[in-house]
Each structure stands twice: as structure tokens, then as C-alpha cells.
């Protein structure tokens, strides 16, 4: 276990680490420190790019700041900081977890419907529809969303490929051309493996469609089209149901839009699939 997590058996708190190293902070690092002190809740839901812009310092300065605290980077800081913030502000509203999950799921769809851009959605649908080389990238829980999108697209007759292994993603990117469309699914837009694969795909001329909850992130820098959902996670909620629902909502919009572009063909494919799978049921 990294010494940044424990010292003498006790968990290290980011607030304590920042106070310990504060005398060594540069002027730029003090900007980061002040922002974290004034906006503790917002920091948990920031991407590296968003934090950089909020503090008006370079992303490299942000990373140096957290390494000065003997942390691996921004994500490790957010994980430890989320634990600290959570302990300091327990929710005592009395609402049951059943109600919380229901309300959060409803809110995720409602909020996502408010922020999705019809123009971006139409462009994403058009690019996928016109390409014969469509590849879906996703890792972890976003990989599960990618598998669902693959299933949905097959059901309307779109021949696509889904890759959830980071090594295979980079390998596949090497054979892409300007006729390839990559749909990169990443809630944070900061998963390094996805960004590396997308960067390689972009170098080969591929069109990048990003499904994410962060308008400004390392992933969106490479994207030609960005489709935004509303669900942002704290590090303690990674892979939550709410984030999956927001991703599946965007996927449903894309797949429904594609089906509507060629209704008769989509109906025909669905009928054939139903006929082929009917023998699998009792």
C-alpha cells in the first residue's frame, strides 16, 4: 500500500497534507489550494481540465501540486478527499435508500434530457449511419454500456464492433482510417487508456464521438462530437446505477435516431432477429 494512504497505520487526510505542504507552495499552487478550500464539493466532480480552468493554472501544475503532496495524481486525491468530505457531512435526511435510488435515477434522465444537444445528437447519428467502420470503446462500467450499445445497434442492422480491452483498443486504432467512426464512452473523460486509444485513432483520421458527463476533459479534446449526460460521480460512487442510466439514456437516443433514419430496414432486421431467437425460448 502506498505511503500516501497510510502513515503509522493512520489514514492520511488531504486537508492535513495540504496544510503540511502549504509553506512550500508556489503562487500557482496556492491558487489550487485556495480553490479546493473554497469549493470542496465541486472539486470531487471536476475533471482535471475543469479544475485547471477554474484555478487558471496549467494541467501540469495541477499534477505537480498533487505529487508534491506525495500522491499519485488528481484521482488519488479525489478518492481520499471524498472519504474525508463524506465523513464530515453524513446525510441524515431520513430518506430510505429505496427512495434515494428511485429519485436519483429519475433525476439523471431528466437532467440529461435538458443538457443533450439536438444538433450534436443529429450529427452523431448521421456520422454513425454513413460509416461502415464503427467501433465502440469503453472500459469498466463504461464497457458494459458499450456492450449494450453494440446489442442495440445489431438489432437495427448496424454492423459495429465493441472493444473493452485497453490493449485491443490501441491495436484496433492502428488500422483505422478517415472512414472510421469511434464512439468513446467514458463518464469522466479522464480514463487514460481510453484517451490513449482515442488519440491513436484520431492520428489515423478517425472521427471521434464522445459520450461523457464532462464537457471539458482529456477525452473531449480529441472529440469531433460530444454527447453529454448529466451524471457526475464522486470517486466513492464509481460505477453507480445513476451513471449507467445516464449513459444508457444517451445510447437509447442514438440508437432510436438511427432506427428512425431507416424505419423499414430496422423493422425488417428486428423481425428476422425475433424469428431467429424464438427457437431459443420455451
mmCIF file of C-alpha atoms in Angstrom:
data_model
loop_
_atom_site.group_PDB
_atom_site.id
_atom_site.type_symbol
_atom_site.label_atom_id
_atom_site.label_comp_id
_atom_site.label_asym_id
_atom_site.label_seq_id
_atom_site.Cartn_x
_atom_site.Cartn_y
_atom_site.Cartn_z
ATOM 1 C CA UNK A 1 0.000 0.000 0.000
ATOM 2 C CA UNK A 2 1.268 3.434 -0.911
ATOM 3 C CA UNK A 3 2.553 5.555 1.963
ATOM 4 C CA UNK A 4 0.303 8.333 0.639
ATOM 5 C CA UNK A 5 -2.643 6.363 2.035
ATOM 6 C CA UNK A 6 -1.220 5.411 5.421
ATOM 7 C CA UNK A 7 1.382 6.624 7.810
ATOM 8 C CA UNK A 8 1.971 4.792 11.089
ATOM 9 C CA UNK A 9 -1.284 2.917 10.484
ATOM 10 C CA UNK A 10 -3.432 6.053 10.234
ATOM 11 C CA UNK A 11 -5.202 7.220 7.072
ATOM 12 C CA UNK A 12 -3.783 10.444 5.697
ATOM 13 C CA UNK A 13 -6.268 13.257 5.151
ATOM 14 C CA UNK A 14 -5.796 15.563 2.120
ATOM 15 C CA UNK A 15 -6.683 18.599 4.235
ATOM 16 C CA UNK A 16 -3.831 17.766 6.619
ATOM 17 C CA UNK A 17 -1.422 17.070 3.757
ATOM 18 C CA UNK A 18 -2.204 20.446 2.178
ATOM 19 C CA UNK A 19 -1.589 22.263 5.448
ATOM 20 C CA UNK A 20 1.702 20.422 5.943
ATOM 21 C CA UNK A 21 2.993 21.368 2.497
ATOM 22 C CA UNK A 22 1.414 24.836 2.290
ATOM 23 C CA UNK A 23 4.652 26.711 3.186
ATOM 24 C CA UNK A 24 6.283 25.179 0.089
ATOM 25 C CA UNK A 25 3.502 26.111 -2.363
ATOM 26 C CA UNK A 26 4.284 28.373 -5.284
ATOM 27 C CA UNK A 27 1.947 31.209 -6.261
ATOM 28 C CA UNK A 28 0.198 28.938 -8.779
ATOM 29 C CA UNK A 29 -0.090 26.116 -6.259
ATOM 30 C CA UNK A 30 -1.671 28.495 -3.755
ATOM 31 C CA UNK A 31 -4.403 29.170 -6.338
ATOM 32 C CA UNK A 32 -5.171 25.437 -6.367
ATOM 33 C CA UNK A 33 -5.106 25.273 -2.578
ATOM 34 C CA UNK A 34 -7.477 28.252 -2.255
ATOM 35 C CA UNK A 35 -9.921 26.822 -4.794
ATOM 36 C CA UNK A 36 -10.066 23.462 -3.009
ATOM 37 C CA UNK A 37 -10.633 25.191 0.332
ATOM 38 C CA UNK A 38 -13.454 27.337 -1.067
ATOM 39 C CA UNK A 39 -15.129 24.686 -3.276
ATOM 40 C CA UNK A 40 -14.612 21.283 -1.616
ATOM 41 C CA UNK A 41 -17.790 19.700 -3.023
ATOM 42 C CA UNK A 42 -17.231 20.926 -6.597
ATOM 43 C CA UNK A 43 -13.675 19.550 -6.671
ATOM 44 C CA UNK A 44 -14.977 15.992 -6.271
ATOM 45 C CA UNK A 45 -16.903 16.314 -9.535
ATOM 46 C CA UNK A 46 -14.303 18.238 -11.558
ATOM 47 C CA UNK A 47 -12.271 16.800 -14.370
ATOM 48 C CA UNK A 48 -8.579 17.690 -14.462
ATOM 49 C CA UNK A 49 -9.280 20.149 -17.281
ATOM 50 C CA UNK A 50 -12.141 21.819 -15.408
ATOM 51 C CA UNK A 51 -10.034 22.214 -12.270
ATOM 52 C CA UNK A 52 -7.211 23.650 -14.349
ATOM 53 C CA UNK A 53 -9.515 26.277 -15.874
ATOM 54 C CA UNK A 54 -11.187 27.092 -12.549
ATOM 55 C CA UNK A 55 -7.802 27.704 -10.897
ATOM 56 C CA UNK A 56 -6.378 29.433 -14.005
ATOM 57 C CA UNK A 57 -3.250 27.278 -13.970
ATOM 58 C CA UNK A 58 -1.878 24.650 -16.380
ATOM 59 C CA UNK A 59 -2.864 20.992 -16.052
ATOM 60 C CA UNK A 60 0.808 20.142 -15.493
ATOM 61 C CA UNK A 61 0.815 22.499 -12.492
ATOM 62 C CA UNK A 62 -2.229 20.687 -11.071
ATOM 63 C CA UNK A 63 -0.452 17.335 -11.353
ATOM 64 C CA UNK A 64 2.752 18.708 -9.777
ATOM 65 C CA UNK A 65 0.658 20.072 -6.892
ATOM 66 C CA UNK A 66 -0.752 16.640 -6.002
ATOM 67 C CA UNK A 67 2.579 14.920 -6.449
ATOM 68 C CA UNK A 68 4.082 17.434 -4.046
ATOM 69 C CA UNK A 69 1.536 16.081 -1.546
ATOM 70 C CA UNK A 70 3.091 12.627 -2.143
ATOM 71 C CA UNK A 71 0.013 11.498 -4.072
ATOM 72 C CA UNK A 72 -0.006 9.754 -7.442
ATOM 73 C CA UNK A 73 -2.216 12.400 -9.018
ATOM 74 C CA UNK A 74 -5.636 14.057 -9.106
ATOM 75 C CA UNK A 75 -7.640 10.812 -8.976
ATOM 76 C CA UNK A 76 -5.931 9.583 -5.818
ATOM 77 C CA UNK A 77 -6.509 12.989 -4.222
ATOM 78 C CA UNK A 78 -10.217 12.876 -5.126
ATOM 79 C CA UNK A 79 -10.592 9.386 -3.641
ATOM 80 C CA UNK A 80 -9.036 10.393 -0.319
ATOM 81 C CA UNK A 81 -10.791 13.763 -0.302
ATOM 82 C CA UNK A 82 -14.176 12.131 -0.989
ATOM 83 C CA UNK A 83 -13.683 9.913 2.046
ATOM 84 C CA UNK A 84 -12.859 12.936 4.157
ATOM 85 C CA UNK A 85 -15.795 15.024 2.923
ATOM 86 C CA UNK A 86 -18.171 12.073 3.305
ATOM 87 C CA UNK A 87 -17.140 11.523 6.917
ATOM 88 C CA UNK A 88 -17.594 15.208 7.695
ATOM 89 C CA UNK A 89 -21.089 15.511 6.205
ATOM 90 C CA UNK A 90 -23.212 12.408 6.678
ATOM 91 C CA UNK A 91 -26.720 12.581 5.153
ATOM 92 C CA UNK A 92 -29.288 12.425 7.959
ATOM 93 C CA UNK A 93 -32.345 13.289 5.881
ATOM 94 C CA UNK A 94 -34.125 10.091 6.906
ATOM 95 C CA UNK A 95 -34.977 9.200 3.310
ATOM 96 C CA UNK A 96 -34.656 5.465 2.662
ATOM 97 C CA UNK A 97 -32.148 4.157 0.136
ATOM 98 C CA UNK A 98 -35.087 2.852 -1.922
ATOM 99 C CA UNK A 99 -36.417 6.372 -2.382
ATOM 100 C CA UNK A 100 -32.958 7.837 -2.938
ATOM 101 C CA UNK A 101 -32.122 5.433 -5.757
ATOM 102 C CA UNK A 102 -35.503 5.959 -7.438
ATOM 103 C CA UNK A 103 -35.274 9.746 -7.253
ATOM 104 C CA UNK A 104 -31.654 9.786 -8.406
ATOM 105 C CA UNK A 105 -32.457 7.631 -11.447
ATOM 106 C CA UNK A 106 -35.394 9.826 -12.428
ATOM 107 C CA UNK A 107 -33.317 12.965 -11.915
ATOM 108 C CA UNK A 108 -30.459 11.577 -14.039
ATOM 109 C CA UNK A 109 -32.722 11.090 -17.052
ATOM 110 C CA UNK A 110 -34.478 14.414 -16.535
ATOM 111 C CA UNK A 111 -31.231 16.357 -16.232
ATOM 112 C CA UNK A 112 -29.638 14.550 -19.186
ATOM 113 C CA UNK A 113 -32.622 15.374 -21.395
ATOM 114 C CA UNK A 114 -32.120 19.048 -20.533
ATOM 115 C CA UNK A 115 -28.453 19.234 -21.499
ATOM 116 C CA UNK A 116 -28.292 16.945 -24.543
ATOM 117 C CA UNK A 117 -27.686 18.943 -27.723
ATOM 118 C CA UNK A 118 -30.068 18.065 -30.560
ATOM 119 C CA UNK A 119 -27.514 19.361 -33.058
ATOM 120 C CA UNK A 120 -24.749 17.146 -31.645
ATOM 121 C CA UNK A 121 -27.123 14.185 -31.420
ATOM 122 C CA UNK A 122 -28.167 14.553 -35.066
ATOM 123 C CA UNK A 123 -24.518 14.871 -36.145
ATOM 124 C CA UNK A 124 -23.523 11.756 -34.188
ATOM 125 C CA UNK A 125 -26.407 9.777 -35.716
ATOM 126 C CA UNK A 126 -25.523 10.934 -39.226
ATOM 127 C CA UNK A 127 -21.842 10.025 -38.858
ATOM 128 C CA UNK A 128 -22.596 6.572 -37.479
ATOM 129 C CA UNK A 129 -25.250 5.956 -40.139
ATOM 130 C CA UNK A 130 -22.927 6.872 -43.006
ATOM 131 C CA UNK A 131 -19.921 4.829 -41.807
ATOM 132 C CA UNK A 132 -19.305 1.128 -42.422
ATOM 133 C CA UNK A 133 -16.483 1.035 -39.879
ATOM 134 C CA UNK A 134 -17.942 1.883 -36.452
ATOM 135 C CA UNK A 135 -16.028 0.917 -33.311
ATOM 136 C CA UNK A 136 -17.211 1.322 -29.707
ATOM 137 C CA UNK A 137 -14.637 1.919 -26.947
ATOM 138 C CA UNK A 138 -15.419 1.543 -23.245
ATOM 139 C CA UNK A 139 -13.625 0.276 -20.140
ATOM 140 C CA UNK A 140 -15.055 -0.975 -16.838
ATOM 141 C CA UNK A 141 -18.657 0.095 -16.284
ATOM 142 C CA UNK A 142 -18.480 2.175 -19.466
ATOM 143 C CA UNK A 143 -17.517 -1.025 -21.252
ATOM 144 C CA UNK A 144 -20.809 -2.530 -20.063
ATOM 145 C CA UNK A 145 -22.610 0.448 -21.626
ATOM 146 C CA UNK A 146 -20.619 -0.192 -24.820
ATOM 147 C CA UNK A 147 -21.799 -3.803 -24.900
ATOM 148 C CA UNK A 148 -25.392 -2.624 -24.534
ATOM 149 C CA UNK A 149 -24.936 -0.172 -27.415
ATOM 150 C CA UNK A 150 -23.459 -2.976 -29.522
ATOM 151 C CA UNK A 151 -26.526 -5.112 -28.814
ATOM 152 C CA UNK A 152 -28.902 -2.260 -29.656
ATOM 153 C CA UNK A 153 -27.157 -1.417 -32.931
ATOM 154 C CA UNK A 154 -27.078 -5.038 -34.072
ATOM 155 C CA UNK A 155 -30.836 -5.205 -33.545
ATOM 156 C CA UNK A 156 -31.393 -2.434 -36.071
ATOM 157 C CA UNK A 157 -28.977 -3.858 -38.629
ATOM 158 C CA UNK A 158 -25.851 -1.781 -37.939
ATOM 159 C CA UNK A 159 -22.654 -3.810 -38.160
ATOM 160 C CA UNK A 160 -20.372 -2.471 -35.408
ATOM 161 C CA UNK A 161 -17.505 -3.659 -33.228
ATOM 162 C CA UNK A 162 -17.139 -3.171 -29.463
ATOM 163 C CA UNK A 163 -13.761 -3.321 -27.698
ATOM 164 C CA UNK A 164 -13.473 -3.179 -23.909
ATOM 165 C CA UNK A 165 -9.828 -4.215 -23.529
ATOM 166 C CA UNK A 166 -7.389 -1.307 -23.476
ATOM 167 C CA UNK A 167 -4.624 -3.178 -25.341
ATOM 168 C CA UNK A 168 -7.004 -4.277 -28.093
ATOM 169 C CA UNK A 169 -8.307 -0.713 -28.372
ATOM 170 C CA UNK A 170 -4.840 0.634 -29.159
ATOM 171 C CA UNK A 171 -4.206 -2.239 -31.568
ATOM 172 C CA UNK A 172 -7.503 -1.607 -33.377
ATOM 173 C CA UNK A 173 -6.778 2.125 -33.581
ATOM 174 C CA UNK A 174 -3.715 1.345 -35.722
ATOM 175 C CA UNK A 175 -5.916 0.055 -38.569
ATOM 176 C CA UNK A 176 -8.390 2.945 -38.534
ATOM 177 C CA UNK A 177 -8.782 5.460 -41.360
ATOM 178 C CA UNK A 178 -10.765 8.613 -42.047
ATOM 179 C CA UNK A 179 -13.712 6.317 -42.805
ATOM 180 C CA UNK A 180 -13.779 5.023 -39.200
ATOM 181 C CA UNK A 181 -16.132 6.347 -36.528
ATOM 182 C CA UNK A 182 -15.163 5.705 -32.903
ATOM 183 C CA UNK A 183 -17.777 6.044 -30.167
ATOM 184 C CA UNK A 184 -15.773 6.521 -26.955
ATOM 185 C CA UNK A 185 -17.806 6.012 -23.776
ATOM 186 C CA UNK A 186 -16.286 7.446 -20.592
ATOM 187 C CA UNK A 187 -18.220 9.116 -17.820
ATOM 188 C CA UNK A 188 -15.291 11.239 -16.635
ATOM 189 C CA UNK A 189 -13.486 11.552 -19.962
ATOM 190 C CA UNK A 190 -10.286 11.132 -17.949
ATOM 191 C CA UNK A 191 -9.656 7.384 -18.218
ATOM 192 C CA UNK A 192 -6.091 7.297 -19.540
ATOM 193 C CA UNK A 193 -6.482 4.060 -21.505
ATOM 194 C CA UNK A 194 -9.496 5.400 -23.396
ATOM 195 C CA UNK A 195 -7.784 8.732 -24.076
ATOM 196 C CA UNK A 196 -4.642 6.966 -25.348
ATOM 197 C CA UNK A 197 -6.672 4.768 -27.713
ATOM 198 C CA UNK A 198 -8.734 7.703 -28.959
ATOM 199 C CA UNK A 199 -5.590 9.759 -29.505
ATOM 200 C CA UNK A 200 -4.138 6.976 -31.674
ATOM 201 C CA UNK A 201 -7.408 6.667 -33.600
ATOM 202 C CA UNK A 202 -7.517 10.425 -34.160
ATOM 203 C CA UNK A 203 -3.971 10.404 -35.562
ATOM 204 C CA UNK A 204 -5.163 7.952 -38.206
ATOM 205 C CA UNK A 205 -8.038 10.228 -39.200
ATOM 206 C CA UNK A 206 -10.928 8.548 -37.363
ATOM 207 C CA UNK A 207 -13.982 10.570 -36.362
ATOM 208 C CA UNK A 208 -14.434 10.591 -32.574
ATOM 209 C CA UNK A 209 -17.832 10.729 -30.860
ATOM 210 C CA UNK A 210 -17.536 11.082 -27.072
ATOM 211 C CA UNK A 211 -20.307 10.011 -24.680
ATOM 212 C CA UNK A 212 -19.356 11.630 -21.386
ATOM 213 C CA UNK A 213 -20.553 13.758 -18.488
ATOM 214 C CA UNK A 214 -17.721 16.288 -18.718
ATOM 215 C CA UNK A 215 -17.709 18.897 -21.459
ATOM 216 C CA UNK A 216 -14.054 19.668 -20.751
ATOM 217 C CA UNK A 217 -11.793 16.681 -20.233
ATOM 218 C CA UNK A 218 -8.784 14.986 -21.868
ATOM 219 C CA UNK A 219 -11.210 12.906 -23.988
ATOM 220 C CA UNK A 220 -13.260 15.794 -25.351
ATOM 221 C CA UNK A 221 -10.083 17.455 -26.650
ATOM 222 C CA UNK A 222 -9.980 14.745 -29.317
ATOM 223 C CA UNK A 223 -13.742 14.580 -29.969
ATOM 224 C CA UNK A 224 -15.450 15.760 -33.141
ATOM 225 C CA UNK A 225 -18.861 15.341 -31.496
ATOM 226 C CA UNK A 226 -19.619 15.400 -27.755
ATOM 227 C CA UNK A 227 -22.830 13.970 -26.296
ATOM 228 C CA UNK A 228 -23.265 14.983 -22.668
ATOM 229 C CA UNK A 229 -25.131 13.244 -19.875
ATOM 230 C CA UNK A 230 -25.718 14.863 -16.501
ATOM 231 C CA UNK A 231 -24.489 12.247 -14.020
ATOM 232 C CA UNK A 232 -21.163 13.091 -12.428
ATOM 233 C CA UNK A 233 -19.695 10.724 -9.854
ATOM 234 C CA UNK A 234 -17.594 11.246 -6.794
ATOM 235 C CA UNK A 235 -14.747 8.713 -6.514
ATOM 236 C CA UNK A 236 -16.778 6.805 -3.911
ATOM 237 C CA UNK A 237 -19.676 6.274 -6.347
ATOM 238 C CA UNK A 238 -17.750 4.911 -9.320
ATOM 239 C CA UNK A 239 -19.881 2.635 -11.492
ATOM 240 C CA UNK A 240 -23.121 3.676 -9.814
ATOM 241 C CA UNK A 241 -26.544 2.857 -11.238
ATOM 242 C CA UNK A 242 -27.282 6.540 -11.824
ATOM 243 C CA UNK A 243 -24.224 6.989 -14.046
ATOM 244 C CA UNK A 244 -25.133 3.863 -16.047
ATOM 245 C CA UNK A 245 -28.688 5.137 -16.519
ATOM 246 C CA UNK A 246 -27.419 8.455 -17.878
ATOM 247 C CA UNK A 247 -25.120 6.617 -20.334
ATOM 248 C CA UNK A 248 -27.883 4.232 -21.441
ATOM 249 C CA UNK A 249 -30.208 7.190 -21.983
ATOM 250 C CA UNK A 250 -27.745 8.723 -24.474
ATOM 251 C CA UNK A 251 -27.249 5.352 -26.136
ATOM 252 C CA UNK A 252 -31.017 4.936 -26.463
ATOM 253 C CA UNK A 253 -31.293 8.342 -28.131
ATOM 254 C CA UNK A 254 -28.573 7.478 -30.650
ATOM 255 C CA UNK A 255 -29.964 4.031 -31.457
ATOM 256 C CA UNK A 256 -33.541 5.272 -31.752
ATOM 257 C CA UNK A 257 -32.394 8.091 -34.027
ATOM 258 C CA UNK A 258 -30.554 5.593 -36.245
ATOM 259 C CA UNK A 259 -33.630 3.338 -36.432
ATOM 260 C CA UNK A 260 -35.793 6.304 -37.434
ATOM 261 C CA UNK A 261 -33.446 7.116 -40.338
ATOM 262 C CA UNK A 262 -34.397 3.823 -41.984
ATOM 263 C CA UNK A 263 -37.575 2.580 -40.341
ATOM 264 C CA UNK A 264 -38.385 -0.199 -42.804
ATOM 265 C CA UNK A 265 -34.911 -1.746 -42.703
ATOM 266 C CA UNK A 266 -34.845 -1.555 -38.891
ATOM 267 C CA UNK A 267 -38.261 -3.270 -38.709
ATOM 268 C CA UNK A 268 -37.128 -5.975 -41.113
ATOM 269 C CA UNK A 269 -33.956 -6.700 -39.115
ATOM 270 C CA UNK A 270 -35.881 -6.784 -35.831
ATOM 271 C CA UNK A 271 -38.368 -9.251 -37.315
ATOM 272 C CA UNK A 272 -35.573 -11.544 -38.547
ATOM 273 C CA UNK A 273 -33.876 -11.414 -35.142
ATOM 274 C CA UNK A 274 -37.174 -12.274 -33.431
ATOM 275 C CA UNK A 275 -37.671 -15.215 -35.767
ATOM 276 C CA UNK A 276 -34.108 -16.462 -35.270
ATOM 277 C CA UNK A 277 -34.252 -16.208 -31.471
ATOM 278 C CA UNK A 278 -37.781 -17.568 -30.998
ATOM 279 C CA UNK A 279 -36.454 -21.140 -31.045
ATOM 280 C CA UNK A 280 -34.318 -20.280 -28.008
ATOM 281 C CA UNK A 281 -37.452 -19.813 -25.859
ATOM 282 C CA UNK A 282 -39.727 -22.457 -24.341
#
